[in-house]
């Protein structure tokens, strides 16, 4: 008589349980991966906004200290920097700021201009305070320069 030898193996129900558990673990892993990717996208967007604000502030600080005369024309919403030889300007639009060939996509909620600590609406200035919109976390940028004696001459 032939003996039937049993081969050690998993049963069908055990294999189904393993497949179900594997599917659950893989599903959880993809869910966590999606959450991490969304979080990383949020961090990247915040970093890009912060970088734009920092670049704009740096550009404004360089021009503020490079040029001797700074004027604000409220009617055209333009901030001009000039010396006897050279000049540059910042044009404030609703959603962006244009400076020469640069465009800073930073909407400003509030703009204040000062000369000798007094707020001005137009004319010669020596300090600027800009406040961004809520999507940029209301970040305030304050840039000033030390005045030379020629700024007080008519």
PDB file of N, CA, C and O in Angstrom, residues 4 9 12 17 28 34 46 58 120 124 129 140:
ATOM      1  N   UNK A   4       0.441   8.028   1.916  1.00  0.00           N
ATOM      2  CA  UNK A   4       0.281   9.424   1.498  1.00  0.00           C
ATOM      3  C   UNK A   4       1.075  10.273   2.476  1.00  0.00           C
ATOM      4  O   UNK A   4       0.844  10.241   3.684  1.00  0.00           O
ATOM      5  N   UNK A   9       2.680  22.845   4.483  1.00  0.00           N
ATOM      6  CA  UNK A   9       2.366  24.067   3.737  1.00  0.00           C
ATOM      7  C   UNK A   9       1.278  24.833   4.478  1.00  0.00           C
ATOM      8  O   UNK A   9       0.685  24.322   5.428  1.00  0.00           O
ATOM      9  N   UNK A  12      -5.223  27.451   2.683  1.00  0.00           N
ATOM     10  CA  UNK A  12      -5.775  28.546   1.884  1.00  0.00           C
ATOM     11  C   UNK A  12      -6.263  29.684   2.774  1.00  0.00           C
ATOM     12  O   UNK A  12      -6.055  30.855   2.479  1.00  0.00           O
ATOM     13  N   UNK A  17      -5.613  35.350   4.936  1.00  0.00           N
ATOM     14  CA  UNK A  17      -5.395  36.246   6.079  1.00  0.00           C
ATOM     15  C   UNK A  17      -4.116  37.064   5.864  1.00  0.00           C
ATOM     16  O   UNK A  17      -4.072  38.280   6.092  1.00  0.00           O
ATOM     17  N   UNK A  28      -2.167  51.577   4.554  1.00  0.00           N
ATOM     18  CA  UNK A  28      -1.759  52.534   5.591  1.00  0.00           C
ATOM     19  C   UNK A  28      -0.466  53.245   5.192  1.00  0.00           C
ATOM     20  O   UNK A  28      -0.317  54.447   5.403  1.00  0.00           O
ATOM     21  N   UNK A  34       1.049  59.908   1.551  1.00  0.00           N
ATOM     22  CA  UNK A  34       0.298  61.038   1.014  1.00  0.00           C
ATOM     23  C   UNK A  34       0.262  62.191   2.016  1.00  0.00           C
ATOM     24  O   UNK A  34       0.422  63.356   1.646  1.00  0.00           O
ATOM     25  N   UNK A  46       5.549  77.590   1.888  1.00  0.00           N
ATOM     26  CA  UNK A  46       5.917  78.593   2.887  1.00  0.00           C
ATOM     27  C   UNK A  46       7.355  79.052   2.697  1.00  0.00           C
ATOM     28  O   UNK A  46       7.663  80.239   2.842  1.00  0.00           O
ATOM     29  N   UNK A  58      15.888  92.385   0.700  1.00  0.00           N
ATOM     30  CA  UNK A  58      17.305  92.582   0.407  1.00  0.00           C
ATOM     31  C   UNK A  58      17.483  93.583  -0.736  1.00  0.00           C
ATOM     32  O   UNK A  58      18.337  94.476  -0.665  1.00  0.00           O
ATOM     33  N   UNK A 120       4.664 110.101   5.823  1.00  0.00           N
ATOM     34  CA  UNK A 120       4.412 110.938   4.645  1.00  0.00           C
ATOM     35  C   UNK A 120       3.576 110.153   3.642  1.00  0.00           C
ATOM     36  O   UNK A 120       3.664 108.937   3.579  1.00  0.00           O
ATOM     37  N   UNK A 124       9.806 113.156  -0.576  1.00  0.00           N
ATOM     38  CA  UNK A 124      11.050 112.574  -0.064  1.00  0.00           C
ATOM     39  C   UNK A 124      10.771 111.679   1.137  1.00  0.00           C
ATOM     40  O   UNK A 124       9.995 112.043   2.025  1.00  0.00           O
ATOM     41  N   UNK A 129       7.746 101.084   5.440  1.00  0.00           N
ATOM     42  CA  UNK A 129       7.195  99.941   6.163  1.00  0.00           C
ATOM     43  C   UNK A 129       6.124  99.318   5.277  1.00  0.00           C
ATOM     44  O   UNK A 129       5.160  99.983   4.901  1.00  0.00           O
ATOM     45  N   UNK A 140       5.881  92.031   8.169  1.00  0.00           N
ATOM     46  CA  UNK A 140       6.234  93.444   8.039  1.00  0.00           C
ATOM     47  C   UNK A 140       7.682  93.557   7.592  1.00  0.00           C
ATOM     48  O   UNK A 140       8.567  92.869   8.102  1.00  0.00           O
TER      49      UNK A 140
END
